[in-house]
């Protein structure tokens, strides 16, 4: 377990999720992106997607999949964030990134993504970190660009009709691949 302390965010600890974490992680992810609770932070998707962001089966699948880690972030012993790390050849995939809405904007996300990058280099000796972001999320993409990620222009369709990913409120959603070289 790695720890760090910051005056802004308190004592931070990182650990790998276990199945017993699922009941805490699902509402965490939901609160960061969907519904009225998500409007307390800046990562909300509530205006473009309704319905669920994930479910217990989806979170459990990330925890148990080979080559996958779900990193849990605790502040002073309380779960406040998480992110998925998945080994994909010479790259790692970064996903399911959620920070409690009331803690967004205080620098915690920057610390978590830096730790995630450090871990995938150490775990898998990968050369790049990949992620996909809904292409209309300009503010979120700009945040990742400030962290060294670049837009590739490579798009994949949004899974319209599959409510496991939410109920779209517009018809122009798609995912863009963002990439960051890791040295």
Coordinates of N, CA, C and O in Angstrom, one line a residue:
X1 N 0.8 -1.2 0.0 CA 0.0 0.0 0.0 C 0.9 1.2 0.0 O 1.7 1.4 0.8
X2 N 0.7 2.1 -1.0 CA 1.4 3.4 -1.1 C 0.6 4.4 -0.4 O -0.6 4.5 -0.4
X3 N 1.4 5.3 0.3 CA 0.7 6.4 0.9 C 1.4 7.7 0.6 O 2.5 7.8 0.2
X4 N 0.6 8.8 0.7 CA 1.1 10.1 0.5 C 0.3 11.1 1.3 O -0.9 10.8 1.6
X5 N 0.8 12.2 1.7 CA 0.1 13.2 2.5 C 0.2 14.5 1.8 O 1.2 14.9 1.3
X6 N -1.0 15.2 1.8 CA -1.1 16.5 1.2 C -2.0 17.3 2.1 O -3.0 16.9 2.5
X7 N -1.6 18.6 2.3 CA -2.4 19.5 3.1 C -3.8 19.6 2.5 O -4.8 19.7 3.2
X8 N -3.9 19.6 1.2 CA -5.2 19.9 0.5 C -6.1 18.6 0.5 O -7.3 18.8 0.5
X9 N -5.5 17.4 0.5 CA -6.3 16.3 0.3 C -6.3 15.3 1.4 O -7.0 14.3 1.4
X10 N -5.5 15.5 2.4 CA -5.4 14.6 3.6 C -4.4 13.4 3.2 O -3.8 13.4 2.2
X11 N -4.5 12.4 4.1 CA -3.6 11.2 3.9 C -4.2 10.3 2.8 O -5.4 9.8 3.0
X12 N -3.5 10.1 1.8 CA -4.0 9.3 0.6 C -3.3 7.9 0.6 O -2.1 7.9 0.8
X13 N -4.1 6.9 0.4 CA -3.6 5.5 0.3 C -4.2 4.9 -0.9 O -5.3 5.2 -1.3
X14 N -3.3 4.1 -1.6 CA -3.7 3.4 -2.8 C -3.7 1.9 -2.6 O -2.7 1.5 -2.0
X15 N -4.7 1.2 -3.1 CA -4.7 -0.2 -3.0 C -5.5 -0.8 -4.1 O -6.3 -0.1 -4.7
X16 N -5.3 -2.1 -4.4 CA -6.1 -2.7 -5.4 C -7.4 -3.2 -4.8 O -7.5 -3.6 -3.7
X17 N -8.5 -3.0 -5.6 CA -9.8 -3.3 -5.2 C -10.0 -4.8 -5.1 O -9.3 -5.6 -5.8
X18 N -10.9 -5.2 -4.2 CA -11.3 -6.6 -4.0 C -12.8 -6.6 -4.2 O -13.5 -5.6 -4.2
X19 N -13.4 -7.8 -4.4 CA -14.8 -7.9 -4.6 C -15.7 -7.3 -3.5 O -16.7 -6.7 -3.8
X20 N -15.2 -7.3 -2.3 CA -15.9 -6.6 -1.2 C -16.0 -5.1 -1.3 O -16.9 -4.5 -0.7
X21 N -15.2 -4.5 -2.2 CA -15.3 -3.1 -2.5 C -16.4 -2.7 -3.4 O -16.8 -1.5 -3.5
X22 N -17.0 -3.7 -4.2 CA -18.0 -3.4 -5.2 C -19.1 -2.5 -4.7 O -19.5 -1.5 -5.3
X23 N -19.7 -2.8 -3.5 CA -20.9 -2.0 -3.0 C -20.5 -0.5 -2.7 O -21.4 0.3 -2.7
X24 N -19.2 -0.2 -2.6 CA -18.8 1.2 -2.3 C -18.4 1.8 -3.7 O -18.7 3.0 -3.9
X25 N -17.8 1.0 -4.6 CA -17.3 1.6 -5.8 C -18.4 2.0 -6.8 O -18.3 3.0 -7.5
X26 N -19.4 1.2 -6.9 CA -20.5 1.5 -7.8 C -21.1 2.9 -7.6 O -21.2 3.7 -8.5
X27 N -21.5 3.1 -6.3 CA -22.1 4.5 -6.1 C -21.0 5.6 -6.2 O -21.4 6.7 -6.6
X28 N -19.8 5.3 -6.0 CA -18.7 6.3 -6.2 C -18.7 6.7 -7.6 O -18.7 7.9 -8.0
X29 N -18.6 5.7 -8.5 CA -18.6 6.0 -10.0 C -19.8 6.7 -10.4 O -19.8 7.7 -11.2
X30 N -21.0 6.2 -10.0 CA -22.2 6.9 -10.3 C -22.2 8.3 -9.9 O -22.7 9.2 -10.7
X31 N -21.8 8.6 -8.7 CA -21.9 10.0 -8.1 C -21.0 10.9 -8.9 O -21.2 12.1 -8.9
X32 N -19.9 10.4 -9.5 CA -19.0 11.3 -10.2 C -19.5 11.7 -11.6 O -19.0 12.7 -12.1
X33 N -20.4 10.9 -12.1 CA -20.8 11.2 -13.5 C -22.3 11.3 -13.8 O -22.7 12.0 -14.7
X34 N -23.2 10.7 -13.0 CA -24.6 10.7 -13.3 C -25.4 11.3 -12.2 O -25.1 11.2 -11.0
X35 N -26.6 11.8 -12.5 CA -27.6 12.2 -11.6 C -27.2 13.6 -10.9 O -26.1 14.1 -11.2
X36 N -28.1 14.0 -10.1 CA -27.9 15.3 -9.4 C -26.6 15.4 -8.6 O -26.0 16.4 -8.5
X37 N -26.3 14.3 -7.9 CA -25.1 14.3 -7.1 C -23.8 14.7 -7.9 O -22.9 15.3 -7.4
X38 N -23.8 14.2 -9.1 CA -22.6 14.5 -10.0 C -22.4 16.0 -10.3 O -21.3 16.4 -10.6
X39 N -23.5 16.7 -10.2 CA -23.4 18.2 -10.5 C -22.6 18.9 -9.4 O -22.2 20.1 -9.7
X40 N -22.3 18.3 -8.3 CA -21.4 18.9 -7.3 C -20.0 19.0 -7.7 O -19.2 19.7 -7.1
X41 N -19.6 18.2 -8.8 CA -18.2 18.2 -9.3 C -18.3 18.7 -10.7 O -19.3 19.1 -11.3
X42 N -17.1 18.7 -11.4 CA -17.1 19.2 -12.7 C -17.0 18.1 -13.8 O -17.0 18.4 -15.0
X43 N -17.0 16.8 -13.4 CA -16.9 15.7 -14.3 C -18.3 15.1 -14.7 O -18.3 14.1 -15.4
X44 N -19.3 15.8 -14.3 CA -20.7 15.2 -14.6 C -20.9 15.0 -16.1 O -20.5 15.8 -16.9
X45 N -21.7 14.0 -16.3 CA -22.2 13.7 -17.7 C -23.7 13.8 -17.7 O -24.4 13.4 -18.6
X46 N -24.3 14.3 -16.6 CA -25.7 14.3 -16.4 C -26.5 15.0 -17.5 O -27.6 14.6 -17.8
X47 N -25.9 15.9 -18.2 CA -26.6 16.6 -19.3 C -26.5 15.9 -20.6 O -27.3 16.2 -21.5
X48 N -25.6 14.9 -20.7 CA -25.5 14.2 -22.0 C -25.9 12.7 -21.9 O -26.3 12.1 -22.9
X49 N -25.9 12.2 -20.7 CA -26.3 10.8 -20.4 C -27.1 10.7 -19.1 O -26.7 11.3 -18.1
X50 N -28.2 9.9 -19.2 CA -28.9 9.6 -18.0 C -28.7 8.1 -17.8 O -28.1 7.4 -18.5
X51 N -29.3 7.6 -16.7 CA -29.2 6.2 -16.4 C -27.9 5.9 -15.7 O -27.2 6.8 -15.2
X52 N -27.5 4.6 -15.8 CA -26.3 4.2 -15.0 C -25.0 4.4 -15.8 O -25.0 4.5 -17.0
X53 N -23.9 4.6 -15.1 CA -22.6 4.6 -15.7 C -22.0 3.2 -15.6 O -21.2 2.8 -16.5
X54 N -22.3 2.5 -14.5 CA -21.7 1.1 -14.4 C -22.7 0.4 -13.5 O -23.7 0.9 -13.0
X55 N -22.4 -0.9 -13.2 CA -23.2 -1.7 -12.3 C -22.3 -2.6 -11.5 O -21.1 -2.7 -11.9
X56 N -22.8 -3.3 -10.5 CA -22.0 -4.2 -9.8 C -21.3 -5.3 -10.6 O -20.1 -5.6 -10.4
X57 N -21.9 -5.8 -11.6 CA -21.3 -6.8 -12.5 C -20.1 -6.2 -13.3 O -19.1 -6.8 -13.4
X58 N -20.3 -5.0 -13.8 CA -19.2 -4.3 -14.5 C -18.0 -4.0 -13.7 O -16.9 -4.2 -14.1
X59 N -18.2 -3.6 -12.4 CA -17.1 -3.3 -11.5 C -16.4 -4.6 -11.1 O -15.2 -4.7 -11.1
X60 N -17.2 -5.6 -10.8 CA -16.6 -6.9 -10.5 C -15.8 -7.5 -11.6 O -14.7 -8.1 -11.4
X61 N -16.3 -7.3 -12.8 CA -15.5 -7.8 -14.0 C -14.1 -7.1 -14.1 O -13.2 -7.7 -14.4
X62 N -14.1 -5.8 -13.8 CA -12.8 -5.1 -13.9 C -11.9 -5.6 -12.8 O -10.7 -5.8 -13.0
X63 N -12.4 -5.9 -11.6 CA -11.6 -6.4 -10.5 C -11.0 -7.7 -10.8 O -9.9 -8.0 -10.4
X64 N -11.8 -8.6 -11.4 CA -11.4 -10.0 -11.6 C -10.7 -10.3 -12.9 O -10.1 -11.4 -13.1
X65 N -10.8 -9.4 -13.9 CA -10.2 -9.7 -15.2 C -8.7 -9.8 -15.1 O -8.0 -9.0 -14.4
X66 N -8.2 -10.7 -15.9 CA -6.7 -10.9 -16.0 C -6.1 -9.7 -16.7 O -6.7 -9.2 -17.6
X67 N -5.0 -9.2 -16.1 CA -4.3 -8.0 -16.7 C -5.0 -6.7 -16.4 O -4.8 -5.7 -17.0
X68 N -5.9 -6.7 -15.4 CA -6.7 -5.5 -15.0 C -6.5 -5.3 -13.5 O -6.4 -6.2 -12.7
X69 N -6.5 -4.0 -13.1 CA -6.5 -3.6 -11.7 C -7.5 -2.5 -11.6 O -7.6 -1.6 -12.4
X70 N -8.2 -2.5 -10.5 CA -9.0 -1.4 -10.1 C -8.4 -0.8 -8.9 O -8.3 -1.4 -7.8
X71 N -7.8 0.4 -9.1 CA -7.1 1.1 -8.0 C -8.1 1.8 -7.1 O -8.9 2.7 -7.7
X72 N -8.1 1.6 -5.9 CA -8.9 2.3 -4.9 C -8.1 3.3 -4.2 O -7.0 3.1 -3.8
X73 N -8.7 4.5 -4.1 CA -8.0 5.6 -3.4 C -8.7 6.0 -2.1 O -9.9 6.2 -2.2
X74 N -8.1 5.9 -1.0 CA -8.7 6.3 0.3 C -8.0 7.5 0.8 O -6.8 7.7 0.7
X75 N -8.8 8.4 1.4 CA -8.3 9.5 2.1 C -8.7 9.4 3.6 O -9.9 9.2 3.9
X76 N -7.7 9.3 4.4 CA -8.0 9.1 5.9 C -8.9 7.9 6.1 O -9.8 8.0 6.9
X77 N -8.7 6.8 5.3 CA -9.4 5.6 5.5 C -10.8 5.5 4.8 O -11.4 4.5 4.9
X78 N -11.2 6.5 4.1 CA -12.5 6.6 3.4 C -12.2 6.5 1.9 O -11.4 7.3 1.4
X79 N -13.0 5.7 1.2 CA -12.8 5.6 -0.3 C -13.3 6.9 -0.9 O -14.5 7.3 -0.7
X80 N -12.4 7.5 -1.7 CA -12.8 8.8 -2.3 C -12.6 8.8 -3.8 O -13.1 9.7 -4.5
X81 N -11.9 7.8 -4.4 CA -11.7 7.7 -5.8 C -11.3 6.3 -6.2 O -11.0 5.5 -5.4
X82 N -11.4 6.1 -7.5 CA -10.9 4.9 -8.1 C -10.5 5.1 -9.6 O -10.9 6.1 -10.2
X83 N -9.8 4.1 -10.1 CA -9.5 4.1 -11.5 C -9.1 2.7 -12.0 O -8.5 2.0 -11.2
X84 N -9.4 2.4 -13.2 CA -9.1 1.1 -13.8 C -7.8 1.2 -14.5 O -7.5 2.2 -15.3
X85 N -7.0 0.2 -14.4 CA -5.7 0.1 -15.1 C -5.7 -1.3 -15.8 O -6.0 -2.3 -15.1
X86 N -5.5 -1.3 -17.1 CA -5.6 -2.6 -17.8 C -4.4 -2.7 -18.8 O -4.1 -1.8 -19.5
X87 N -3.8 -3.8 -18.7 CA -2.6 -4.1 -19.6 C -3.1 -4.4 -21.0 O -3.8 -5.4 -21.2
X88 N -2.6 -3.7 -22.0 CA -3.0 -3.9 -23.4 C -1.7 -3.9 -24.2 O -1.5 -2.9 -24.9
X89 N -0.9 -4.9 -24.2 CA 0.3 -5.0 -25.0 C 1.4 -4.0 -24.5 O 1.7 -4.0 -23.3
X90 N 1.8 -3.1 -25.4 CA 2.8 -2.1 -25.0 C 2.1 -0.8 -24.4 O 2.8 0.1 -24.1
X91 N 0.8 -0.9 -24.2 CA 0.1 0.2 -23.6 C -0.7 -0.3 -22.4 O -0.9 -1.5 -22.2
X92 N -1.1 0.7 -21.6 CA -2.1 0.4 -20.5 C -3.3 1.3 -20.8 O -3.2 2.4 -21.4
X93 N -4.4 0.8 -20.4 CA -5.7 1.6 -20.5 C -6.1 2.1 -19.2 O -6.0 1.4 -18.2
X94 N -6.5 3.4 -19.2 CA -6.9 4.1 -18.0 C -8.4 4.4 -18.1 O -8.8 5.0 -19.1
X95 N -9.2 3.9 -17.2 CA -10.6 4.1 -17.3 C -11.3 4.1 -15.9 O -10.6 4.0 -14.9
X96 N -12.6 4.1 -15.9 CA -13.4 4.1 -14.7 C -12.8 5.1 -13.6 O -12.8 4.8 -12.5
X97 N -12.4 6.2 -14.1 CA -11.8 7.2 -13.2 C -12.9 8.0 -12.5 O -13.7 8.7 -13.2
X98 N -13.0 7.9 -11.2 CA -14.0 8.6 -10.5 C -13.4 9.2 -9.2 O -12.7 8.5 -8.4
X99 N -13.7 10.5 -9.0 CA -13.4 11.2 -7.7 C -14.7 11.7 -7.2 O -15.5 12.3 -7.9
X100 N -14.9 11.6 -5.9 CA -16.1 12.1 -5.3 C -16.3 13.5 -5.7 O -15.4 14.3 -5.6
X101 N -17.5 13.9 -6.1 CA -17.8 15.3 -6.6 C -17.3 16.4 -5.7 O -16.7 17.4 -6.2
X102 N -17.5 16.3 -4.4 CA -17.1 17.4 -3.5 C -15.6 17.5 -3.3 O -15.1 18.5 -2.8
X103 N -14.9 16.5 -3.8 CA -13.4 16.6 -3.7 C -12.7 17.0 -5.0 O -11.5 17.1 -5.1
X104 N -13.5 17.1 -6.1 CA -13.0 17.5 -7.4 C -12.5 18.9 -7.4 O -13.1 19.8 -6.7
X105 N -11.5 19.2 -8.2 CA -10.9 20.5 -8.3 C -9.9 20.9 -7.3 O -9.4 22.1 -7.3
X106 N -9.5 20.0 -6.4 CA -8.5 20.3 -5.3 C -7.2 19.6 -5.6 O -6.3 19.7 -4.7
X107 N -7.0 19.1 -6.8 CA -5.7 18.5 -7.1 C -5.6 17.0 -6.9 O -4.5 16.4 -7.2
X108 N -6.6 16.4 -6.3 CA -6.6 14.9 -6.1 C -6.5 14.1 -7.4 O -5.7 13.2 -7.5
X109 N -7.2 14.5 -8.4 CA -7.2 13.8 -9.7 C -5.8 13.8 -10.3 O -5.4 12.8 -10.8
X110 N -5.1 14.9 -10.2 CA -3.8 15.0 -10.8 C -2.8 14.0 -10.1 O -2.0 13.3 -10.7
X111 N -3.0 13.9 -8.8 CA -2.1 13.0 -8.0 C -2.5 11.5 -8.4 O -1.6 10.7 -8.5
X112 N -3.7 11.2 -8.6 CA -4.2 9.9 -8.9 C -3.7 9.4 -10.2 O -3.1 8.3 -10.4
X113 N -3.8 10.3 -11.2 CA -3.4 9.9 -12.6 C -1.9 9.7 -12.6 O -1.4 8.8 -13.3
X114 N -1.1 10.6 -11.9 CA 0.3 10.4 -11.8 C 0.7 9.1 -11.2 O 1.6 8.4 -11.6
X115 N 0.0 8.7 -10.1 CA 0.2 7.4 -9.5 C -0.1 6.3 -10.4 O 0.6 5.2 -10.5
X116 N -1.2 6.4 -11.1 CA -1.6 5.3 -12.1 C -0.6 5.2 -13.2 O -0.2 4.0 -13.5
X117 N 0.0 6.2 -13.7 CA 1.0 6.2 -14.7 C 2.3 5.5 -14.1 O 2.9 4.7 -14.8
X118 N 2.6 5.9 -12.9 CA 3.8 5.2 -12.3 C 3.6 3.7 -12.1 O 4.4 2.9 -12.4
X119 N 2.4 3.4 -11.7 CA 2.1 1.9 -11.4 C 2.1 1.1 -12.7 O 2.7 0.0 -12.7
X120 N 1.6 1.6 -13.8 CA 1.6 0.8 -15.0 C 3.0 0.7 -15.6 O 3.3 -0.4 -16.2
X121 N 3.8 1.7 -15.4 CA 5.2 1.5 -15.9 C 5.9 0.5 -15.0 O 6.6 -0.4 -15.6
X122 N 5.6 0.5 -13.7 CA 6.3 -0.5 -12.8 C 5.7 -1.9 -13.0 O 6.4 -2.9 -13.1
X123 N 4.4 -2.0 -13.1 CA 3.7 -3.3 -13.3 C 4.0 -4.0 -14.6 O 4.3 -5.2 -14.7
X124 N 3.9 -3.2 -15.7 CA 3.8 -3.8 -17.0 C 4.9 -3.3 -18.0 O 5.0 -3.7 -19.1
X125 N 5.7 -2.3 -17.5 CA 6.7 -1.7 -18.4 C 6.2 -1.2 -19.7 O 6.7 -1.5 -20.8
X126 N 5.0 -0.6 -19.7 CA 4.4 -0.1 -20.9 C 4.9 1.2 -21.4 O 5.5 2.0 -20.6
X127 N 4.7 1.5 -22.6 CA 5.2 2.7 -23.3 C 4.2 3.9 -23.3 O 4.6 5.0 -23.5
X128 N 2.9 3.5 -23.3 CA 1.9 4.5 -23.4 C 0.7 4.2 -22.5 O 0.5 3.1 -22.1
X129 N 0.0 5.3 -22.1 CA -1.3 5.2 -21.4 C -2.3 5.6 -22.4 O -2.2 6.6 -23.1
X130 N -3.4 4.8 -22.6 CA -4.5 5.1 -23.4 C -5.7 5.3 -22.6 O -5.9 4.7 -21.5
X131 N -6.7 6.1 -23.1 CA -8.0 6.2 -22.5 C -8.9 6.7 -23.6 O -8.5 7.2 -24.6
X132 N -10.2 6.5 -23.3 CA -11.2 7.0 -24.2 C -12.1 7.9 -23.4 O -12.4 7.7 -22.3
X133 N -12.5 9.0 -24.1 CA -13.3 10.1 -23.5 C -14.4 10.4 -24.5 O -14.1 10.5 -25.7
X134 N -15.6 10.7 -24.0 CA -16.7 11.1 -24.9 C -16.2 12.4 -25.6 O -15.9 13.4 -24.9
X135 N -16.2 12.4 -26.9 CA -15.6 13.5 -27.6 C -16.2 14.9 -27.4 O -15.5 15.9 -27.6
X136 N -17.4 15.0 -26.9 CA -18.0 16.3 -26.7 C -17.7 16.8 -25.3 O -18.0 17.9 -24.9
X137 N -16.9 16.1 -24.5 CA -16.5 16.5 -23.2 C -15.2 17.3 -23.3 O -14.1 17.0 -22.8
X138 N -15.3 18.5 -23.9 CA -14.2 19.4 -24.2 C -13.4 19.8 -22.9 O -12.2 19.8 -22.9
X139 N -14.1 20.1 -21.8 CA -13.4 20.5 -20.6 C -12.6 19.4 -20.0 O -11.5 19.6 -19.6
X140 N -13.2 18.2 -20.0 CA -12.5 17.0 -19.5 C -11.3 16.7 -20.4 O -10.2 16.4 -19.9
X141 N -11.4 16.7 -21.7 CA -10.3 16.4 -22.6 C -9.2 17.5 -22.4 O -8.0 17.1 -22.4
X142 N -9.6 18.7 -22.2 CA -8.6 19.8 -22.0 C -7.8 19.5 -20.7 O -6.6 19.7 -20.6
X143 N -8.5 19.0 -19.7 CA -7.8 18.6 -18.4 C -6.8 17.5 -18.7 O -5.6 17.6 -18.2
X144 N -7.1 16.5 -19.4 CA -6.2 15.4 -19.7 C -5.1 16.0 -20.6 O -3.9 15.5 -20.4
X145 N -5.3 16.9 -21.5 CA -4.3 17.4 -22.3 C -3.3 18.2 -21.5 O -2.0 18.1 -21.7
X146 N -3.7 18.8 -20.4 CA -2.8 19.5 -19.5 C -1.9 18.5 -18.7 O -0.9 18.8 -18.2
X147 N -2.4 17.3 -18.7 CA -1.6 16.2 -18.0 C -0.7 15.5 -19.0 O -0.1 14.5 -18.7
X148 N -0.6 15.9 -20.3 CA 0.2 15.3 -21.3 C -0.4 14.4 -22.3 O 0.3 13.8 -23.1
X149 N -1.7 14.2 -22.2 CA -2.4 13.3 -23.1 C -2.7 14.1 -24.4 O -2.9 15.3 -24.4
X150 N -2.7 13.4 -25.5 CA -3.1 14.1 -26.8 C -4.2 13.4 -27.5 O -4.4 12.2 -27.4
X151 N -5.0 14.2 -28.2 CA -6.1 13.7 -28.9 C -5.6 13.0 -30.2 O -4.6 13.5 -30.8
X152 N -6.1 11.9 -30.5 CA -5.7 11.1 -31.7 C -6.6 11.3 -32.9 O -6.2 11.0 -34.0
X153 N -7.8 11.7 -32.6 CA -8.8 11.8 -33.7 C -9.4 10.4 -34.0 O -10.3 10.3 -34.8
X154 N -8.9 9.4 -33.3 CA -9.5 8.0 -33.5 C -10.7 7.9 -32.7 O -10.7 7.9 -31.5
X155 N -11.8 7.7 -33.4 CA -13.1 7.6 -32.7 C -13.7 6.2 -32.8 O -13.5 5.5 -33.7
X156 N -14.5 5.9 -31.7 CA -15.3 4.6 -31.7 C -16.7 5.0 -31.4 O -16.9 6.0 -30.6
X157 N -17.7 4.3 -31.9 CA -19.1 4.7 -31.6 C -19.5 4.5 -30.2 O -19.0 3.6 -29.5
X158 N -20.4 5.3 -29.8 CA -21.0 5.2 -28.5 C -22.0 4.0 -28.6 O -22.7 3.9 -29.6
X159 N -22.1 3.2 -27.6 CA -23.0 2.0 -27.7 C -24.5 2.4 -27.5 O -25.1 2.0 -26.5
X160 N -25.0 3.1 -28.4 CA -26.4 3.5 -28.4 C -27.3 2.2 -28.3 O -27.0 1.2 -28.9
X161 N -28.3 2.3 -27.4 CA -29.2 1.1 -27.3 C -28.8 0.2 -26.2 O -29.5 -0.7 -25.8
X162 N -27.6 0.3 -25.7 CA -27.1 -0.6 -24.6 C -27.1 0.3 -23.3 O -26.2 1.0 -23.0
X163 N -28.2 0.1 -22.5 CA -28.4 1.0 -21.4 C -27.5 0.7 -20.2 O -27.4 1.4 -19.2
X164 N -26.6 -0.3 -20.4 CA -25.6 -0.5 -19.3 C -24.6 0.7 -19.3 O -23.9 0.9 -18.3
X165 N -24.5 1.4 -20.4 CA -23.6 2.6 -20.5 C -24.4 3.9 -20.4 O -23.8 4.9 -20.5
X166 N -25.7 3.8 -20.1 CA -26.4 5.1 -20.0 C -27.4 5.3 -21.1 O -27.4 4.5 -22.1
X167 N -28.2 6.3 -20.9 CA -29.3 6.6 -21.9 C -28.9 8.0 -22.5 O -29.0 9.0 -21.8
X168 N -28.4 8.0 -23.7 CA -27.9 9.2 -24.3 C -29.0 10.3 -24.5 O -30.1 10.0 -24.8
X169 N -28.6 11.5 -24.2 CA -29.5 12.7 -24.4 C -29.3 13.4 -25.7 O -29.9 14.5 -25.9
X170 N -28.3 12.9 -26.5 CA -28.0 13.6 -27.7 C -27.5 12.5 -28.7 O -27.1 11.4 -28.2
X171 N -27.5 12.8 -30.0 CA -27.2 11.7 -31.0 C -25.8 11.8 -31.6 O -25.5 11.2 -32.5
X172 N -24.9 12.6 -31.0 CA -23.6 12.8 -31.5 C -22.5 12.3 -30.6 O -21.3 12.7 -30.7
X173 N -22.8 11.3 -29.8 CA -21.8 10.8 -28.8 C -20.9 9.8 -29.5 O -21.4 8.9 -30.2
X174 N -19.6 9.9 -29.2 CA -18.6 8.9 -29.6 C -17.4 9.0 -28.7 O -17.3 10.0 -28.0
X175 N -16.6 8.0 -28.7 CA -15.4 8.0 -27.8 C -14.2 8.4 -28.7 O -14.0 7.9 -29.8
X176 N -13.3 9.2 -28.1 CA -12.1 9.6 -28.8 C -10.9 9.0 -27.9 O -10.9 9.1 -26.7
X177 N -10.0 8.4 -28.6 CA -8.8 7.8 -28.0 C -7.8 9.0 -27.6 O -7.4 9.7 -28.5
X178 N -7.4 9.0 -26.4 CA -6.3 9.9 -25.9 C -5.1 9.1 -25.6 O -5.3 8.0 -25.0
X179 N -3.9 9.5 -25.9 CA -2.7 8.8 -25.6 C -1.7 9.7 -25.0 O -1.5 10.8 -25.4
X180 N -0.9 9.1 -24.1 CA 0.2 9.8 -23.5 C 1.4 8.8 -23.5 O 1.3 7.7 -23.0
X181 N 2.5 9.3 -24.0 CA 3.8 8.5 -23.9 C 4.3 8.4 -22.5 O 4.2 9.5 -21.8
X182 N 4.7 7.3 -22.0 CA 5.3 7.2 -20.7 C 6.7 6.9 -20.8 O 7.2 5.9 -21.4
X183 N 7.5 7.8 -20.2 CA 9.0 7.6 -20.3 C 9.6 7.1 -19.0 O 8.9 7.2 -18.0

